[in-house]
Amino acid sequence: MRIPIREVTPSTPRAEVYGWVHEIRDLGGLAFLLVRDRTGIIQVTVPKKGASEEVLTTVKEVSRESLVRVKGVVKAMAKAPGGREIVPDLIEVVGAAASPLPLDVAEKVPADLDTRLDARFLDARRPRVSAVFQIRSAILLAVQNYLSAEGFLQVTTPKVVAAATEGGTELFPIAYFEKEAFLNQSPQLYKQMLMGAGFERVFEIGPIFRAEEHNTTKHLNEATSIDVEASFMDHAGVMHLLEDIIATSYQTVAATCADQVANLGLTDFDVPKTPFPRLPYTEAIEIAARRTGGDIKYGDDIGTAAERAIGEEMREHYFITEWPTAIKPYYAMPCEDDPAVCQAFDLMHPRMELSSGSRRVHIYDVLLKQMRAKGLSAESFSFYLTPFRYGMPPHAGWGLGAERLVMTMCDLSNIREAVLFPRDRHRLVP
Ligand code: AMO
């Protein structure tokens, strides 16, 4: 624990700390409290001879996970966590914890993920859990700093919308007065419209909502997307930006979150090397077919099994490029020399997809044609289509799943571990 030394006389540095009672040990002549805050653990040592009556009573009666205020003398103690202990003259219970605890923060009693998420406030007191959210915060800050320095404007687009962005099946309908409305699946249409507004470079870090039917370890119903859109850049340009942001995020975490990385037991925390390999879709399919022995063929989506097989072969971050136009969204720009292939990409971690993006169609007639080809009605998208008729610049962008970035960086087995209060098919509280 980081302890602010408040008053110093030459022989007796004193400190006052607030923390939760992690463990209580009574060794006859000595009693110990391990007191924990977000920076770590400090041992509070109470010699039974010489301690005040009040301190002794508090140590005897305080329950685990109560919040206490401790004032006393700081002493070097090689065997204590952090090499120091506090010998208190005051221990005050600021907030008593009821017993029994819904969850053992000290992790002596194992708990499954559901129990942990039900008692998330207690679960998050665990250093290993809070480390994930400190790393998550460092990543998001690194991304914001990077993009701001590159001239990107941070924007916030509506989450209550009238039209589907990424296809109609994963939409959450909501009651919005007398109108039909939905929770937005992606800021896609809005970030493109902002290219029409002349903003040139925008980014948004915000929630996306997907009514995924299935409970998987890598899907959430409410996720956080890091979205980028840039005018006068093509797909190659935004791919460079994306790989640079991934590397920068790892570098920042390595430089500023050493304790958290250690708490998570990440012994080989390597910053991925850029540039990432570019793997054409056709080759990705060949690898998947060879390694899985399955009947995956050109034109198929790359599902979980294929994704895993290709990842085992690549063993590092990589891009899948040159996708068939037919399986990418209408807003992806077809290649000039072969319109059956489009200028879209997915960024992959060996375990899963992290991001997808593309150069966009910026020509009104082509966009209209592609929307119709996908069975979408141009009328319900007129708010989106109109800017394409008034000087839309060429542009490109991507969406990066923040939880998947945290999950793969921290080597978490379930995406729910990367969200404080996850939303899935069965979980709406807390
Ligand atoms: P896409 O649908 O591929 O693309 O989403 C982009 C990235 O967002 C993350 N993601 C999710 N994470 C957790 N749970 C989910 N249900 C979920 N859905 C998506 C993934 C994914 O790679 N508009 C395009 C992006 C663009 O072209 O700019 C889009 O939304 O990490």
CSV table of C-alpha atoms and ligand atoms in Angstrom, one decimal:
chain,number,residue,atom,x,y,z
A,1,MET,CA,0.0,0.0,0.0
A,2,ARG,CA,1.2,3.5,-0.7
A,3,ILE,CA,1.2,5.3,2.6
A,4,PRO,CA,1.3,9.0,2.9
A,5,ILE,CA,3.6,9.9,5.8
A,6,ARG,CA,1.7,12.8,7.5
A,7,GLU,CA,3.8,13.8,10.4
A,8,VAL,CA,7.5,13.1,10.7
A,9,THR,CA,9.7,13.3,13.8
A,10,PRO,CA,13.2,12.0,13.3
A,11,SER,CA,12.5,8.5,14.8
A,12,THR,CA,8.8,8.1,14.3
A,13,PRO,CA,7.2,8.7,10.9
A,14,ARG,CA,3.5,8.6,11.3
A,15,ALA,CA,0.7,7.9,8.9
A,16,GLU,CA,-3.1,7.8,8.6
A,17,VAL,CA,-4.7,5.4,6.1
A,18,TYR,CA,-8.1,4.3,5.2
A,19,GLY,CA,-8.6,0.8,4.0
A,20,TRP,CA,-10.7,-2.4,4.1
A,21,VAL,CA,-9.9,-5.2,6.5
A,22,HIS,CA,-8.5,-7.9,4.3
A,23,GLU,CA,-7.5,-10.4,7.0
A,24,ILE,CA,-7.4,-10.6,10.7
A,25,ARG,CA,-4.8,-12.7,12.5
A,26,ASP,CA,-4.5,-13.3,16.2
A,27,LEU,CA,-1.2,-14.7,17.4
A,28,GLY,CA,-1.7,-14.5,21.1
A,29,GLY,CA,0.6,-11.7,22.1
A,30,LEU,CA,0.2,-9.9,18.8
A,31,ALA,CA,-2.8,-9.2,16.6
A,32,PHE,CA,-2.5,-8.3,12.9
A,33,LEU,CA,-4.9,-6.6,10.6
A,34,LEU,CA,-4.1,-6.6,6.9
A,35,VAL,CA,-5.6,-3.4,5.6
A,36,ARG,CA,-6.1,-3.0,1.8
A,37,ASP,CA,-6.8,0.0,-0.4
A,38,ARG,CA,-6.6,0.3,-4.2
A,39,THR,CA,-2.8,0.7,-4.0
A,40,GLY,CA,-2.1,-2.5,-2.0
A,41,ILE,CA,-2.0,-4.0,1.5
A,42,ILE,CA,-0.4,-2.7,4.7
A,43,GLN,CA,0.1,-4.8,7.9
A,44,VAL,CA,-1.3,-3.2,11.0
A,45,THR,CA,0.5,-4.7,14.0
A,46,VAL,CA,-1.1,-4.5,17.5
A,47,PRO,CA,1.1,-5.7,20.4
A,48,LYS,CA,-1.4,-6.7,23.0
A,49,LYS,CA,0.8,-5.3,25.7
A,50,GLY,CA,0.9,-1.5,25.4
A,51,ALA,CA,-2.0,-1.1,23.0
A,52,SER,CA,-4.9,1.0,24.2
A,53,GLU,CA,-8.1,-0.7,25.3
A,54,GLU,CA,-10.0,0.9,22.4
A,55,VAL,CA,-7.6,-0.4,19.8
A,56,LEU,CA,-7.7,-3.9,21.3
A,57,THR,CA,-11.5,-4.0,21.3
A,58,THR,CA,-11.7,-2.8,17.8
A,59,VAL,CA,-9.3,-5.4,16.5
A,60,LYS,CA,-11.2,-8.1,18.4
A,61,GLU,CA,-14.6,-7.1,17.0
A,62,VAL,CA,-14.0,-5.7,13.6
A,63,SER,CA,-15.4,-7.9,10.7
A,64,ARG,CA,-13.5,-8.6,7.5
A,65,GLU,CA,-14.1,-6.0,4.7
A,66,SER,CA,-15.1,-3.3,7.1
A,67,LEU,CA,-13.6,0.1,6.2
A,68,VAL,CA,-11.2,1.3,8.9
A,69,ARG,CA,-9.2,4.4,9.6
A,70,VAL,CA,-5.8,3.7,11.1
A,71,LYS,CA,-3.3,6.2,12.6
A,72,GLY,CA,0.0,5.2,13.9
A,73,VAL,CA,3.7,4.9,13.6
A,74,VAL,CA,5.2,3.4,10.4
A,75,LYS,CA,8.0,0.9,11.0
A,76,ALA,CA,10.2,-1.2,8.7
A,77,MET,CA,9.2,-4.8,8.9
A,78,ALA,CA,10.9,-7.1,6.3
A,79,LYS,CA,8.2,-9.9,6.6
A,80,ALA,CA,5.2,-7.6,6.1
A,81,PRO,CA,3.7,-6.8,2.6
A,82,GLY,CA,5.7,-3.9,1.2
A,83,GLY,CA,8.3,-4.2,4.0
A,84,ARG,CA,6.5,-1.9,6.4
A,85,GLU,CA,3.9,-2.0,9.1
A,86,ILE,CA,1.8,0.4,11.1
A,87,VAL,CA,1.7,0.2,14.9
A,88,PRO,CA,-1.6,2.0,15.6
A,89,ASP,CA,-2.7,4.2,18.3
A,90,LEU,CA,-6.1,4.6,16.7
A,91,ILE,CA,-8.2,2.2,14.7
A,92,GLU,CA,-11.7,3.5,13.9
A,93,VAL,CA,-14.4,1.5,12.1
A,94,VAL,CA,-15.7,3.9,9.5
A,95,GLY,CA,-18.0,1.5,7.8
A,96,ALA,CA,-18.7,-1.9,9.3
A,97,ALA,CA,-19.2,-4.9,6.9
A,98,ALA,CA,-22.1,-7.2,7.6
A,99,SER,CA,-21.4,-10.9,7.9
A,100,PRO,CA,-21.4,-13.3,6.2
A,101,LEU,CA,-19.8,-11.7,3.1
A,102,PRO,CA,-21.5,-12.5,-0.2
A,103,LEU,CA,-18.0,-13.1,-1.6
A,104,ASP,CA,-14.6,-13.8,0.0
A,105,VAL,CA,-12.4,-10.9,-1.2
A,106,ALA,CA,-9.2,-12.6,0.0
A,107,GLU,CA,-10.0,-15.5,-2.4
A,108,LYS,CA,-9.6,-18.2,0.2
A,109,VAL,CA,-13.1,-19.4,-0.9
A,110,PRO,CA,-13.4,-19.7,-4.7
A,111,ALA,CA,-16.4,-18.2,-6.4
A,112,ASP,CA,-17.7,-18.7,-9.9
A,113,LEU,CA,-18.1,-15.8,-12.3
A,114,ASP,CA,-21.9,-15.4,-11.7
A,115,THR,CA,-21.4,-15.1,-8.0
A,116,ARG,CA,-18.6,-12.6,-8.5
A,117,LEU,CA,-20.6,-10.5,-10.9
A,118,ASP,CA,-23.6,-10.6,-8.5
A,119,ALA,CA,-21.4,-9.1,-5.8
A,120,ARG,CA,-19.3,-7.0,-8.3
A,121,PHE,CA,-18.5,-4.2,-5.8
A,122,LEU,CA,-16.8,-6.8,-3.5
A,123,ASP,CA,-15.2,-8.7,-6.4
A,124,ALA,CA,-13.7,-5.4,-7.6
A,125,ARG,CA,-12.0,-4.9,-4.3
A,126,ARG,CA,-9.8,-7.9,-5.3
A,127,PRO,CA,-6.4,-6.5,-6.6
A,128,ARG,CA,-6.5,-8.9,-9.6
A,129,VAL,CA,-9.9,-7.6,-10.6
A,130,SER,CA,-9.2,-3.9,-10.0
A,131,ALA,CA,-6.0,-4.3,-12.0
A,132,VAL,CA,-8.1,-5.1,-15.1
A,133,PHE,CA,-10.0,-1.8,-14.8
A,134,GLN,CA,-6.9,0.2,-14.1
A,135,ILE,CA,-5.4,-1.2,-17.3
A,136,ARG,CA,-8.7,-0.6,-19.1
A,137,SER,CA,-8.5,3.1,-18.0
A,138,ALA,CA,-4.9,3.4,-19.1
A,139,ILE,CA,-5.7,1.9,-22.5
A,140,LEU,CA,-8.7,4.3,-23.1
A,141,LEU,CA,-6.6,7.3,-22.1
A,142,ALA,CA,-3.7,6.2,-24.3
A,143,VAL,CA,-6.1,5.9,-27.2
A,144,GLN,CA,-7.6,9.4,-26.5
A,145,ASN,CA,-4.2,11.0,-26.2
A,146,TYR,CA,-3.0,9.3,-29.4
A,147,LEU,CA,-6.0,10.3,-31.5
A,148,SER,CA,-6.1,13.8,-30.1
A,149,ALA,CA,-2.4,14.3,-31.0
A,150,GLU,CA,-3.2,13.1,-34.5
A,151,GLY,CA,-5.9,15.8,-34.9
A,152,PHE,CA,-9.0,13.6,-34.2
A,153,LEU,CA,-12.0,15.3,-32.7
A,154,GLN,CA,-13.7,13.4,-29.9
A,155,VAL,CA,-17.5,13.2,-30.6
A,156,THR,CA,-20.6,11.7,-29.1
A,157,THR,CA,-23.3,10.4,-31.3
A,158,PRO,CA,-26.9,9.3,-30.4
A,159,LYS,CA,-27.5,5.9,-28.9
A,160,VAL,CA,-31.3,6.1,-29.4
A,161,VAL,CA,-31.8,5.8,-33.2
A,162,ALA,CA,-34.4,5.2,-35.8
A,163,ALA,CA,-32.5,2.8,-38.1
A,164,ALA,CA,-30.3,-0.3,-38.0
A,165,THR,CA,-26.7,0.2,-38.8
A,166,GLU,CA,-25.2,-3.2,-39.0
A,167,GLY,CA,-28.2,-5.2,-40.0
A,168,GLY,CA,-31.7,-5.8,-38.6
A,169,THR,CA,-31.3,-9.0,-36.6
A,170,GLU,CA,-29.3,-7.8,-33.6
A,171,LEU,CA,-31.4,-4.7,-32.8
A,172,PHE,CA,-32.9,-3.8,-29.4
A,173,PRO,CA,-36.2,-2.1,-29.9
A,174,ILE,CA,-37.1,0.5,-27.2
A,175,ALA,CA,-40.3,2.4,-26.3
A,176,TYR,CA,-39.7,5.9,-27.5
A,177,PHE,CA,-43.0,7.8,-27.1
A,178,GLU,CA,-45.2,6.9,-30.1
A,179,LYS,CA,-42.3,6.1,-32.4
A,180,GLU,CA,-40.3,3.0,-33.2
A,181,ALA,CA,-36.7,3.3,-31.9
A,182,PHE,CA,-33.7,1.2,-31.3
A,183,LEU,CA,-30.5,1.2,-29.3
A,184,ASN,CA,-27.7,1.9,-31.7
A,185,GLN,CA,-25.5,-1.0,-32.8
A,186,SER,CA,-22.6,1.2,-34.0
A,187,PRO,CA,-21.9,5.0,-34.6
A,188,GLN,CA,-21.2,4.0,-38.2
A,189,LEU,CA,-23.8,6.2,-39.9
A,190,TYR,CA,-23.1,9.2,-37.7
A,191,LYS,CA,-19.3,9.1,-38.0
A,192,GLN,CA,-19.7,8.9,-41.8
A,193,MET,CA,-22.1,11.9,-41.7
A,194,LEU,CA,-19.5,13.8,-39.8
A,195,MET,CA,-17.2,13.4,-42.7
A,196,GLY,CA,-19.9,15.2,-44.7
A,197,ALA,CA,-19.8,17.8,-42.0
A,198,GLY,CA,-16.1,18.5,-42.8
A,199,PHE,CA,-14.7,17.3,-39.5
A,200,GLU,CA,-12.1,15.2,-41.4
A,201,ARG,CA,-11.0,13.2,-38.4
A,202,VAL,CA,-13.4,12.0,-35.6
A,203,PHE,CA,-13.4,9.4,-32.9
A,204,GLU,CA,-15.8,8.2,-30.3
A,205,ILE,CA,-15.5,5.8,-27.3
A,206,GLY,CA,-19.0,4.8,-26.4
A,207,PRO,CA,-21.5,2.0,-25.9
A,208,ILE,CA,-22.9,-0.2,-28.7
A,209,PHE,CA,-25.8,-2.4,-28.3
A,210,ARG,CA,-26.2,-5.8,-29.9
A,211,ALA,CA,-29.1,-8.2,-29.3
A,212,GLU,CA,-26.8,-11.2,-29.6
A,213,GLU,CA,-29.0,-14.3,-28.9
A,214,HIS,CA,-26.2,-16.5,-27.7
A,215,ASN,CA,-24.2,-16.4,-24.6
A,216,THR,CA,-20.5,-16.6,-25.6
A,217,THR,CA,-17.3,-15.7,-23.8
A,218,LYS,CA,-16.6,-13.0,-26.4
A,219,HIS,CA,-20.0,-11.3,-26.9
A,220,LEU,CA,-21.7,-8.7,-24.8
A,221,ASN,CA,-25.1,-7.2,-25.4
A,222,GLU,CA,-23.7,-3.8,-24.4
A,223,ALA,CA,-20.1,-3.3,-25.4
A,224,THR,CA,-17.7,-0.3,-25.7
A,225,SER,CA,-16.6,0.6,-29.2
A,226,ILE,CA,-13.6,2.7,-30.1
A,227,ASP,CA,-14.7,4.2,-33.4
A,228,VAL,CA,-12.6,6.2,-35.8
A,229,GLU,CA,-13.4,7.8,-39.1
A,230,ALA,CA,-11.0,9.8,-41.3
A,231,SER,CA,-11.4,11.7,-44.5
A,232,PHE,CA,-8.8,11.6,-47.3
A,233,MET,CA,-7.5,8.3,-45.9
A,234,ASP,CA,-7.9,4.9,-47.5
A,235,HIS,CA,-8.1,1.5,-45.8
A,236,ALA,CA,-4.3,1.2,-45.8
A,237,GLY,CA,-4.0,4.5,-43.9
A,238,VAL,CA,-6.5,3.6,-41.2
A,239,MET,CA,-4.9,0.1,-40.8
A,240,HIS,CA,-1.6,1.8,-40.0
A,241,LEU,CA,-3.4,4.0,-37.5
A,242,LEU,CA,-5.1,0.9,-35.9
A,243,GLU,CA,-1.9,-1.1,-35.5
A,244,ASP,CA,-0.1,1.9,-34.1
A,245,ILE,CA,-2.9,2.4,-31.6
A,246,ILE,CA,-2.7,-1.3,-30.5
A,247,ALA,CA,1.1,-1.1,-30.0
A,248,THR,CA,0.7,2.3,-28.2
A,249,SER,CA,-1.9,0.8,-25.8
A,250,TYR,CA,0.4,-2.1,-24.9
A,251,GLN,CA,3.4,0.3,-24.5
A,252,THR,CA,1.4,2.6,-22.2
A,253,VAL,CA,0.3,-0.3,-20.1
A,254,ALA,CA,3.8,-1.7,-19.9
A,255,ALA,CA,5.1,1.7,-18.9
A,256,THR,CA,2.4,2.8,-16.4
A,257,CYS,CA,0.7,-0.4,-15.1
A,258,ALA,CA,3.6,-2.6,-14.0
A,259,ASP,CA,2.0,-3.5,-10.7
A,260,GLN,CA,-1.3,-4.3,-12.4
A,261,VAL,CA,0.4,-6.5,-15.0
A,262,ALA,CA,2.2,-8.3,-12.2
A,263,ASN,CA,-1.1,-8.7,-10.2
A,264,LEU,CA,-2.6,-10.4,-13.3
A,265,GLY,CA,0.4,-12.7,-13.5
A,266,LEU,CA,1.2,-11.6,-17.0
A,267,THR,CA,4.8,-12.8,-17.1
A,268,ASP,CA,5.3,-12.3,-20.8
A,269,PHE,CA,3.8,-8.9,-21.4
A,270,ASP,CA,5.1,-8.2,-24.9
A,271,VAL,CA,4.3,-5.2,-27.0
A,272,PRO,CA,3.2,-6.5,-30.4
A,273,LYS,CA,5.5,-5.7,-33.2
A,274,THR,CA,4.2,-3.6,-36.1
A,275,PRO,CA,3.4,-3.7,-38.9
A,276,PHE,CA,1.1,-6.7,-38.4
A,277,PRO,CA,1.0,-9.2,-41.2
A,278,ARG,CA,-1.7,-8.7,-43.9
A,279,LEU,CA,-3.4,-12.0,-44.7
A,280,PRO,CA,-5.7,-12.0,-47.8
A,281,TYR,CA,-9.1,-13.5,-47.1
A,282,THR,CA,-8.5,-16.3,-49.6
A,283,GLU,CA,-5.4,-17.4,-47.8
A,284,ALA,CA,-7.2,-17.2,-44.4
A,285,ILE,CA,-9.8,-19.5,-45.8
A,286,GLU,CA,-7.2,-21.9,-47.0
A,287,ILE,CA,-5.5,-22.0,-43.6
A,288,ALA,CA,-8.8,-22.6,-41.9
A,289,ALA,CA,-9.8,-25.4,-44.3
A,290,ARG,CA,-6.4,-27.1,-43.9
A,291,ARG,CA,-6.3,-26.8,-40.1
A,292,THR,CA,-9.9,-27.6,-39.3
A,293,GLY,CA,-10.5,-30.2,-42.0
A,294,GLY,CA,-13.9,-28.5,-42.3
A,295,ASP,CA,-15.7,-27.5,-45.5
A,296,ILE,CA,-15.2,-23.8,-45.1
A,297,LYS,CA,-14.9,-22.1,-48.6
A,298,TYR,CA,-14.6,-18.8,-50.4
A,299,GLY,CA,-17.5,-16.6,-49.5
A,300,ASP,CA,-18.1,-18.0,-46.0
A,301,ASP,CA,-17.9,-15.9,-42.9
A,302,ILE,CA,-14.9,-16.7,-40.7
A,303,GLY,CA,-16.6,-18.3,-37.6
A,304,THR,CA,-15.1,-19.1,-34.2
A,305,ALA,CA,-13.5,-22.4,-35.2
A,306,ALA,CA,-11.9,-20.9,-38.3
A,307,GLU,CA,-10.8,-17.8,-36.4
A,308,ARG,CA,-9.0,-20.0,-33.8
A,309,ALA,CA,-7.4,-22.2,-36.4
A,310,ILE,CA,-6.0,-19.2,-38.3
A,311,GLY,CA,-4.9,-17.6,-35.1
A,312,GLU,CA,-2.9,-20.8,-34.1
A,313,GLU,CA,-1.1,-20.5,-37.4
A,314,MET,CA,-0.4,-16.7,-37.2
A,315,ARG,CA,0.4,-16.5,-33.5
A,316,GLU,CA,0.4,-12.7,-33.4
A,317,HIS,CA,-1.9,-9.8,-34.3
A,318,TYR,CA,-2.7,-9.8,-38.0
A,319,PHE,CA,-5.1,-8.3,-40.5
A,320,ILE,CA,-7.5,-10.2,-42.8
A,321,THR,CA,-7.8,-8.2,-46.0
A,322,GLU,CA,-9.4,-8.3,-49.5
A,323,TRP,CA,-12.8,-9.6,-48.3
A,324,PRO,CA,-15.6,-10.6,-50.7
A,325,THR,CA,-17.9,-7.6,-51.1
A,326,ALA,CA,-20.9,-9.9,-50.6
A,327,ILE,CA,-20.1,-10.7,-46.9
A,328,LYS,CA,-19.1,-7.1,-45.8
A,329,PRO,CA,-21.5,-4.3,-45.1
A,330,TYR,CA,-22.9,-2.0,-47.8
A,331,TYR,CA,-20.7,0.9,-46.8
A,332,ALA,CA,-17.4,-1.0,-47.6
A,333,MET,CA,-15.9,0.2,-50.9
A,334,PRO,CA,-15.5,-2.4,-53.6
A,335,CYS,CA,-12.1,-2.6,-55.4
A,336,GLU,CA,-12.0,-0.7,-58.7
A,337,ASP,CA,-10.4,-3.6,-60.6
A,338,ASP,CA,-12.5,-6.3,-59.1
A,339,PRO,CA,-15.8,-5.2,-57.5
A,340,ALA,CA,-16.4,-8.6,-56.1
A,341,VAL,CA,-13.7,-7.9,-53.6
A,342,CYS,CA,-13.8,-4.9,-51.2
A,343,GLN,CA,-11.4,-2.6,-49.4
A,344,ALA,CA,-12.3,-4.0,-46.0
A,345,PHE,CA,-10.2,-5.5,-43.2
A,346,ASP,CA,-10.5,-7.3,-39.9
A,347,LEU,CA,-7.9,-6.9,-37.2
A,348,MET,CA,-7.3,-10.2,-35.4
A,349,HIS,CA,-5.7,-11.2,-32.2
A,350,PRO,CA,-4.7,-14.9,-32.3
A,351,ARG,CA,-7.7,-15.6,-30.1
A,352,MET,CA,-10.4,-13.5,-31.8
A,353,GLU,CA,-11.4,-10.5,-34.0
A,354,LEU,CA,-10.7,-7.2,-32.4
A,355,SER,CA,-11.8,-4.7,-35.0
A,356,SER,CA,-13.3,-4.3,-38.4
A,357,GLY,CA,-13.1,-1.4,-40.8
A,358,SER,CA,-12.9,-0.4,-44.4
A,359,ARG,CA,-12.6,2.3,-46.9
A,360,ARG,CA,-16.1,3.5,-47.4
A,361,VAL,CA,-18.3,4.1,-50.4
A,362,HIS,CA,-18.5,7.9,-50.7
A,363,ILE,CA,-20.3,8.0,-54.0
A,364,TYR,CA,-24.1,8.4,-53.6
A,365,ASP,CA,-25.2,6.2,-56.5
A,366,VAL,CA,-22.9,3.3,-55.6
A,367,LEU,CA,-24.0,3.5,-52.0
A,368,LEU,CA,-27.7,3.4,-52.9
A,369,LYS,CA,-27.0,0.4,-55.2
A,370,GLN,CA,-25.2,-1.5,-52.5
A,371,MET,CA,-27.9,-0.8,-49.9
A,372,ARG,CA,-30.6,-2.0,-52.3
A,373,ALA,CA,-28.5,-5.1,-53.1
A,374,LYS,CA,-28.5,-5.9,-49.3
A,375,GLY,CA,-32.3,-5.5,-49.2
A,376,LEU,CA,-32.2,-2.2,-47.2
A,377,SER,CA,-34.8,0.5,-47.9
A,378,ALA,CA,-33.1,3.8,-48.9
A,379,GLU,CA,-36.1,5.7,-47.5
A,380,SER,CA,-35.4,4.8,-43.9
A,381,PHE,CA,-31.8,5.8,-44.4
A,382,SER,CA,-32.4,9.2,-46.1
A,383,PHE,CA,-30.9,11.1,-43.2
A,384,TYR,CA,-27.6,9.2,-43.8
A,385,LEU,CA,-27.7,9.2,-47.6
A,386,THR,CA,-28.4,13.0,-48.0
A,387,PRO,CA,-24.9,14.2,-47.0
A,388,PHE,CA,-23.5,12.0,-49.8
A,389,ARG,CA,-25.2,14.3,-52.3
A,390,TYR,CA,-23.5,17.5,-51.0
A,391,GLY,CA,-19.7,17.0,-51.3
A,392,MET,CA,-18.8,13.9,-49.4
A,393,PRO,CA,-15.0,13.3,-49.1
A,394,PRO,CA,-13.5,9.9,-49.6
A,395,HIS,CA,-13.0,8.4,-46.2
A,396,ALA,CA,-12.2,5.2,-44.2
A,397,GLY,CA,-12.5,4.0,-40.6
A,398,TRP,CA,-12.9,1.2,-38.1
A,399,GLY,CA,-14.5,0.1,-34.9
A,400,LEU,CA,-12.4,-1.6,-32.2
A,401,GLY,CA,-14.0,-3.5,-29.3
A,402,ALA,CA,-12.6,-2.1,-26.1
A,403,GLU,CA,-13.5,-5.1,-24.1
A,404,ARG,CA,-11.9,-7.5,-26.5
A,405,LEU,CA,-8.7,-5.4,-26.5
A,406,VAL,CA,-8.7,-5.5,-22.7
A,407,MET,CA,-9.6,-9.2,-22.6
A,408,THR,CA,-6.8,-10.3,-25.0
A,409,MET,CA,-4.2,-7.9,-23.4
A,410,CYS,CA,-5.0,-9.2,-19.9
A,411,ASP,CA,-5.4,-12.8,-21.1
A,412,LEU,CA,-8.9,-13.0,-19.6
A,413,SER,CA,-10.9,-16.1,-20.4
A,414,ASN,CA,-14.3,-14.4,-20.5
A,415,ILE,CA,-15.2,-10.9,-21.9
A,416,ARG,CA,-17.4,-10.3,-18.9
A,417,GLU,CA,-14.2,-9.9,-16.8
A,418,ALA,CA,-13.4,-6.8,-18.9
A,419,VAL,CA,-16.6,-5.0,-18.0
A,420,LEU,CA,-17.6,-3.8,-14.6
A,421,PHE,CA,-21.3,-4.5,-14.9
A,422,PRO,CA,-21.7,-6.7,-18.0
A,423,ARG,CA,-25.0,-7.1,-19.9
A,424,ASP,CA,-25.7,-10.5,-21.4
A,425,ARG,CA,-28.8,-12.6,-22.2
A,426,HIS,CA,-29.4,-13.3,-18.5
A,427,ARG,CA,-27.8,-10.4,-16.7
A,428,LEU,CA,-29.5,-7.0,-16.3
A,429,VAL,CA,-28.5,-6.4,-12.7
A,430,PRO,CA,-26.4,-5.1,-11.0
B,1,AMO,P1,-18.3,-4.8,-36.1
B,1,AMO,O1,-19.7,-5.2,-36.0
B,1,AMO,O2,-17.3,-5.8,-36.6
B,1,AMO,O3,-18.1,-3.5,-37.0
B,1,AMO,O4,-17.8,-4.3,-34.6
B,1,AMO,C1,-16.5,-3.8,-34.4
B,1,AMO,C2,-15.9,-4.4,-33.2
B,1,AMO,O5,-16.7,-4.2,-32.1
B,1,AMO,C3,-16.6,-5.3,-31.2
B,1,AMO,N1,-17.9,-5.9,-31.0
B,1,AMO,C4,-18.3,-6.5,-29.9
B,1,AMO,N2,-17.6,-6.8,-28.7
B,1,AMO,C5,-18.3,-7.4,-27.8
B,1,AMO,N3,-19.6,-7.9,-27.9
B,1,AMO,C6,-20.3,-7.6,-29.0
B,1,AMO,N4,-21.5,-8.1,-29.2
B,1,AMO,C7,-19.6,-6.9,-30.1
B,1,AMO,N5,-20.0,-6.5,-31.3
B,1,AMO,C8,-18.9,-5.9,-31.8
B,1,AMO,C9,-15.6,-6.3,-31.8
B,1,AMO,C10,-15.7,-5.9,-33.3
B,1,AMO,O6,-14.6,-6.3,-34.0
B,1,AMO,N6,-19.4,-0.3,-38.0
B,1,AMO,C11,-18.4,-1.3,-38.0
B,1,AMO,C12,-17.0,-0.8,-37.7
B,1,AMO,C13,-16.5,0.1,-38.8
B,1,AMO,O7,-16.4,-0.4,-40.0
B,1,AMO,O8,-16.0,1.2,-38.6
B,1,AMO,C14,-18.8,-2.3,-36.9
B,1,AMO,O9,-19.6,-2.1,-36.1
B,1,AMO,O10,-14.3,-6.1,-31.3
